[in-house]
């Protein structure tokens, strides 16, 4: 583990190819790639990072940061309207220019100077351009000015290219120049009418934001409800919140085609039953695909465009040098999980570079076990929805002997103090054989702050008889934990 960088060939002014060797080459400089690079550099390895767009990636400029910056004023106003003595002061519309300016600030105005400074400060070498595998441990980079580099990795190449939004292959969809998550989080004007196709996290969050900013939003969902991967009541309560805000939520409908002359002007959405809906913009929030179609996977025996199949150290199966970290491996498509995987992968790369075995002890430094059992997620709508671990349906499908324990969050003392008319619901899923919590879901204003306690309980496999002694402060919404445990004990006593 030398940490050295060797120049094998030099570059001349004509754009000839240069060749440089590093310990680790990271393709993709979003939060995941940055963390892999940081972990490798901390261990003393030399690192090259290749990025074709902005250093900082999707999360910083078109996802987590701008979307939450748009949503925070929405949920803050909604909360304030439920507080006596304050509600009359916040009945007016949001200051749209101020909200968009706040969003722009959190997206660093789509400039990556700060991220570049940080990555360089840890000692990583940045290469701008399209990176492609060119055989085992080799990556070629085609720079924006036509310059070319060949990077060789002594120990590992980490693919951290993430995902891209998918526009379905419906007639007219691509030609209509629809919004994807990128346009929805970076738009500089509020559309008068917005059709959102899809009822997942991106769909409901962007519907919440743009409805509050002045759009008339219509959400079209092919299935029977929103947030289909969460407990059913989560989607139901979020749908109620959208409807109360003035949005239209329609389930069980399918889009057949999209019409828009020249990709400008009004857009017409044609449903399968022939109904036509006119809007100013259409957002497709219908899924993600891995950004692996143009990174040279075929040169190492893999299929371009596929997800990368990895083990718990994020090593691509069948390889001893190629890692797939973050969304690209399809384990858990969330920034915090990708960064968690990056910490695991960075440590595993360094350990293998030293010729040492991976750690299998209680800390599990080299195994991303949270991806299997304890993935936390917050949906920043009004109300919020937060979940970790297995839903009841998932636990039953896995053959676990379980019981769901539900509680009305409005009956917790802290919720009434938080807001008049507080509405929400909590559920914990209990493994009856081990008497531990294997899943938890909360829906209601501000419940995202409850989620880490649930994540600790699930990850730590805390026995219920010990969790009983984790006393929640009064009067807070977290008292719901006591009520859930009381309900479980009472139900168990009746059996």
Coordinates of N, CA and C in Angstrom, one line a residue, residues 286-386:
X286 N -41.4 7.6 -12.7 CA -41.8 6.2 -12.9 C -40.7 5.2 -12.7
X287 N -39.6 5.6 -12.1 CA -38.5 4.6 -11.9 C -37.2 5.2 -12.3
X288 N -36.2 4.4 -11.9 CA -34.8 4.7 -12.2 C -34.1 3.5 -12.8
X289 N -33.0 3.8 -13.6 CA -32.2 2.8 -14.3 C -30.8 3.1 -13.9
X290 N -29.9 2.0 -13.9 CA -28.5 2.3 -13.6 C -27.8 3.0 -14.7
X291 N -26.9 3.9 -14.3 CA -26.1 4.6 -15.3 C -24.8 3.7 -15.6
X292 N -25.1 2.6 -16.3 CA -24.0 1.7 -16.6 C -24.0 1.3 -18.1
X293 N -24.8 2.1 -18.9 CA -24.9 1.7 -20.3 C -23.7 2.2 -21.1
X294 N -22.9 3.1 -20.6 CA -21.8 3.6 -21.4 C -20.5 3.8 -20.5
X295 N -20.3 2.7 -19.8 CA -19.1 2.8 -18.9 C -18.1 1.6 -19.2
X296 N -18.3 0.9 -20.3 CA -17.4 -0.2 -20.7 C -17.6 -1.5 -19.9
X297 N -18.7 -1.8 -19.4 CA -18.9 -3.1 -18.7 C -18.6 -4.3 -19.6
X298 N -18.9 -4.1 -20.9 CA -18.7 -5.2 -21.8 C -17.2 -5.6 -21.9
X299 N -16.3 -4.7 -21.5 CA -14.9 -5.0 -21.6 C -14.4 -5.9 -20.5
X300 N -15.2 -6.1 -19.5 CA -14.9 -7.0 -18.4 C -15.9 -8.1 -18.2
X301 N -16.6 -8.4 -19.3 CA -17.5 -9.6 -19.2 C -18.8 -9.3 -18.6
X302 N -19.2 -8.0 -18.4 CA -20.5 -7.7 -17.9 C -21.4 -7.1 -19.0
X303 N -22.7 -6.9 -18.7 CA -23.6 -6.4 -19.7 C -23.9 -4.9 -19.5
X304 N -23.7 -4.1 -20.5 CA -23.9 -2.7 -20.5 C -25.4 -2.5 -20.1
X305 N -25.6 -1.5 -19.2 CA -27.0 -1.1 -18.8 C -27.5 -1.9 -17.6
X306 N -26.8 -3.0 -17.2 CA -27.3 -3.8 -16.0 C -26.9 -3.2 -14.7
X307 N -27.7 -3.6 -13.7 CA -27.4 -3.3 -12.3 C -26.1 -4.2 -12.0
X308 N -25.3 -3.8 -11.1 CA -24.1 -4.5 -10.7 C -24.5 -5.4 -9.5
X309 N -24.3 -6.7 -9.6 CA -24.5 -7.7 -8.5 C -23.3 -7.8 -7.6
X310 N -23.5 -7.4 -6.4 CA -22.3 -7.3 -5.5 C -22.6 -8.1 -4.2
X311 N -21.5 -8.3 -3.5 CA -21.6 -9.0 -2.2 C -21.7 -7.9 -1.1
X312 N -21.7 -8.2 0.2 CA -21.9 -7.2 1.2 C -20.7 -6.3 1.4
X313 N -19.6 -6.5 0.7 CA -18.5 -5.5 0.7 C -18.5 -4.7 -0.5
X314 N -19.6 -4.8 -1.3 CA -19.8 -4.1 -2.6 C -18.8 -4.6 -3.7
X315 N -18.2 -5.7 -3.5 CA -17.4 -6.3 -4.6 C -18.3 -7.0 -5.6
X316 N -18.1 -6.7 -6.9 CA -18.9 -7.3 -7.9 C -18.6 -8.8 -7.9
X317 N -19.7 -9.6 -7.9 CA -19.5 -11.0 -7.8 C -18.7 -11.6 -9.0
X318 N -17.8 -12.4 -8.7 CA -16.9 -13.0 -9.8 C -15.7 -12.2 -10.0
X319 N -15.5 -11.0 -9.3 CA -14.4 -10.2 -9.5 C -13.6 -10.0 -8.2
X320 N -12.3 -9.7 -8.3 CA -11.5 -9.5 -7.1 C -11.0 -8.0 -7.1
X321 N -11.5 -7.2 -8.0 CA -11.0 -5.8 -8.1 C -12.1 -4.8 -8.4
X322 N -13.3 -5.2 -8.9 CA -14.3 -4.3 -9.4 C -15.4 -4.2 -8.3
X323 N -15.7 -2.9 -7.9 CA -16.7 -2.7 -6.9 C -17.9 -1.9 -7.5
X324 N -19.1 -2.2 -7.1 CA -20.3 -1.4 -7.5 C -20.9 -0.8 -6.2
X325 N -20.9 0.5 -6.0 CA -21.3 1.1 -4.8 C -22.4 2.1 -5.0
X326 N -23.4 2.0 -4.1 CA -24.5 3.0 -4.2 C -25.6 2.5 -5.0
X327 N -26.4 3.4 -5.6 CA -27.6 3.0 -6.3 C -27.3 2.0 -7.4
X328 N -26.1 2.1 -8.0 CA -25.8 1.2 -9.2 C -25.9 -0.2 -8.9
X329 N -25.9 -0.6 -7.6 CA -26.0 -2.1 -7.2 C -27.5 -2.4 -6.9
X330 N -28.4 -1.5 -6.8 CA -29.8 -1.7 -6.7 C -30.1 -2.3 -5.3
X331 N -29.3 -2.2 -4.3 CA -29.5 -2.7 -3.0 C -30.5 -1.8 -2.2
X332 N -30.2 -0.5 -2.2 CA -31.1 0.4 -1.5 C -30.8 1.8 -2.1
X333 N -31.8 2.3 -2.9 CA -31.6 3.5 -3.7 C -31.9 4.8 -2.9
X334 N -31.0 5.0 -2.0 CA -31.0 6.2 -1.1 C -29.6 6.7 -0.8
X335 N -29.5 8.0 -0.8 CA -28.1 8.6 -0.6 C -27.5 8.1 0.7
X336 N -28.2 8.1 1.8 CA -27.6 7.7 3.0 C -27.1 6.2 3.0
X337 N -27.9 5.4 2.3 CA -27.4 4.0 2.2 C -26.2 3.9 1.3
X338 N -26.2 4.7 0.2 CA -25.0 4.7 -0.7 C -23.8 5.1 0.1
X339 N -23.9 6.1 0.9 CA -22.7 6.6 1.7 C -22.3 5.6 2.7
X340 N -23.3 4.9 3.3 CA -23.0 3.8 4.2 C -22.2 2.7 3.4
X341 N -22.7 2.3 2.3 CA -22.0 1.3 1.5 C -20.6 1.8 1.1
X342 N -20.4 3.1 0.8 CA -19.1 3.7 0.5 C -18.1 3.5 1.6
X343 N -18.6 3.7 2.8 CA -17.7 3.6 4.0 C -17.2 2.1 4.1
X344 N -18.2 1.2 3.9 CA -17.9 -0.2 3.9 C -16.9 -0.6 2.8
X345 N -17.2 -0.1 1.6 CA -16.3 -0.5 0.5 C -14.9 0.1 0.6
X346 N -14.9 1.4 1.0 CA -13.6 2.0 1.2 C -12.7 1.2 2.1
X347 N -13.3 0.8 3.3 CA -12.5 0.0 4.3 C -12.2 -1.3 3.7
X348 N -13.1 -2.0 3.0 CA -12.8 -3.3 2.4 C -11.6 -3.2 1.4
X349 N -11.7 -2.2 0.5 CA -10.6 -2.0 -0.5 C -9.3 -1.8 0.2
X350 N -9.2 -1.0 1.2 CA -7.9 -0.8 1.9 C -7.5 -2.0 2.6
X351 N -8.4 -2.8 3.2 CA -8.0 -4.0 3.9 C -7.4 -5.1 3.0
X352 N -8.1 -5.2 1.8 CA -7.7 -6.2 0.8 C -6.3 -5.7 0.2
X353 N -6.1 -4.4 0.1 CA -4.9 -3.9 -0.5 C -3.7 -4.2 0.5
X354 N -4.0 -4.3 1.7 CA -3.0 -4.7 2.7 C -2.8 -6.2 2.8
X355 N -3.6 -6.9 2.1 CA -3.5 -8.4 2.1 C -4.0 -9.0 3.4
X356 N -4.9 -8.3 4.1 CA -5.5 -8.7 5.3 C -6.9 -9.2 5.1
X357 N -7.4 -10.1 5.9 CA -8.8 -10.6 5.8 C -9.8 -9.5 6.3
X358 N -11.0 -9.6 5.7 CA -12.0 -8.7 6.1 C -12.5 -8.9 7.5
X359 N -13.0 -7.9 8.2 CA -13.4 -8.0 9.5 C -14.8 -8.6 9.5
X360 N -15.0 -9.6 10.4 CA -16.3 -10.2 10.5 C -16.9 -10.1 12.0
X361 N -16.2 -9.3 12.8 CA -16.6 -9.1 14.2 C -17.9 -8.3 14.3
X362 N -18.2 -7.9 15.6 CA -19.5 -7.3 15.9 C -19.6 -5.9 15.2
X363 N -18.5 -5.2 14.9 CA -18.7 -4.0 14.2 C -19.0 -4.1 12.7
X364 N -18.7 -5.3 12.2 CA -19.0 -5.5 10.8 C -18.5 -4.5 9.8
X365 N -17.3 -4.0 10.0 CA -16.8 -2.9 9.2 C -16.8 -3.2 7.7
X366 N -16.8 -4.4 7.3 CA -16.7 -4.7 5.8 C -17.9 -5.4 5.3
X367 N -19.1 -5.2 5.9 CA -20.3 -5.9 5.4 C -21.5 -4.9 5.6
X368 N -22.1 -4.6 4.5 CA -23.2 -3.7 4.5 C -24.5 -4.4 4.9
X369 N -24.6 -4.8 6.1 CA -25.7 -5.6 6.6 C -27.0 -4.8 6.7
X370 N -26.9 -3.5 6.9 CA -28.1 -2.6 7.0 C -28.9 -2.7 5.7
X371 N -28.3 -3.0 4.6 CA -29.0 -3.1 3.3 C -30.1 -4.2 3.4
X372 N -29.9 -5.1 4.2 CA -30.8 -6.3 4.3 C -32.0 -6.1 5.3
X373 N -31.7 -5.4 6.4 CA -32.7 -5.5 7.5 C -33.1 -4.1 8.0
X374 N -32.4 -3.1 7.7 CA -32.7 -1.8 8.5 C -32.4 -0.6 7.6
X375 N -33.1 -0.5 6.5 CA -33.0 0.6 5.6 C -34.0 1.7 6.0
X376 N -33.5 2.8 6.5 CA -34.5 3.9 6.9 C -34.8 4.8 5.7
X377 N -36.0 5.3 5.7 CA -36.4 6.2 4.6 C -37.5 7.2 5.1
X378 N -37.3 8.5 4.8 CA -38.3 9.5 5.1 C -38.9 10.1 3.8
X379 N -40.2 10.2 3.7 CA -40.8 10.9 2.6 C -41.3 12.2 3.1
X380 N -40.7 13.3 2.6 CA -40.9 14.7 3.1 C -42.2 15.4 2.6
X381 N -43.3 14.7 2.7 CA -44.6 15.2 2.3 C -45.3 15.9 3.5
X382 N -46.5 16.3 3.4 CA -47.3 16.7 4.5 C -48.6 15.9 4.5
X383 N -48.7 14.9 5.4 CA -47.8 14.5 6.5 C -46.5 13.8 6.0
X384 N -45.5 13.8 6.8 CA -44.3 13.0 6.5 C -44.6 11.5 6.7
X385 N -43.9 10.7 6.0 CA -44.0 9.2 6.1 C -42.5 8.7 6.4
X386 N -42.4 7.9 7.4 CA -41.0 7.4 7.7 C -41.1 5.9 8.0

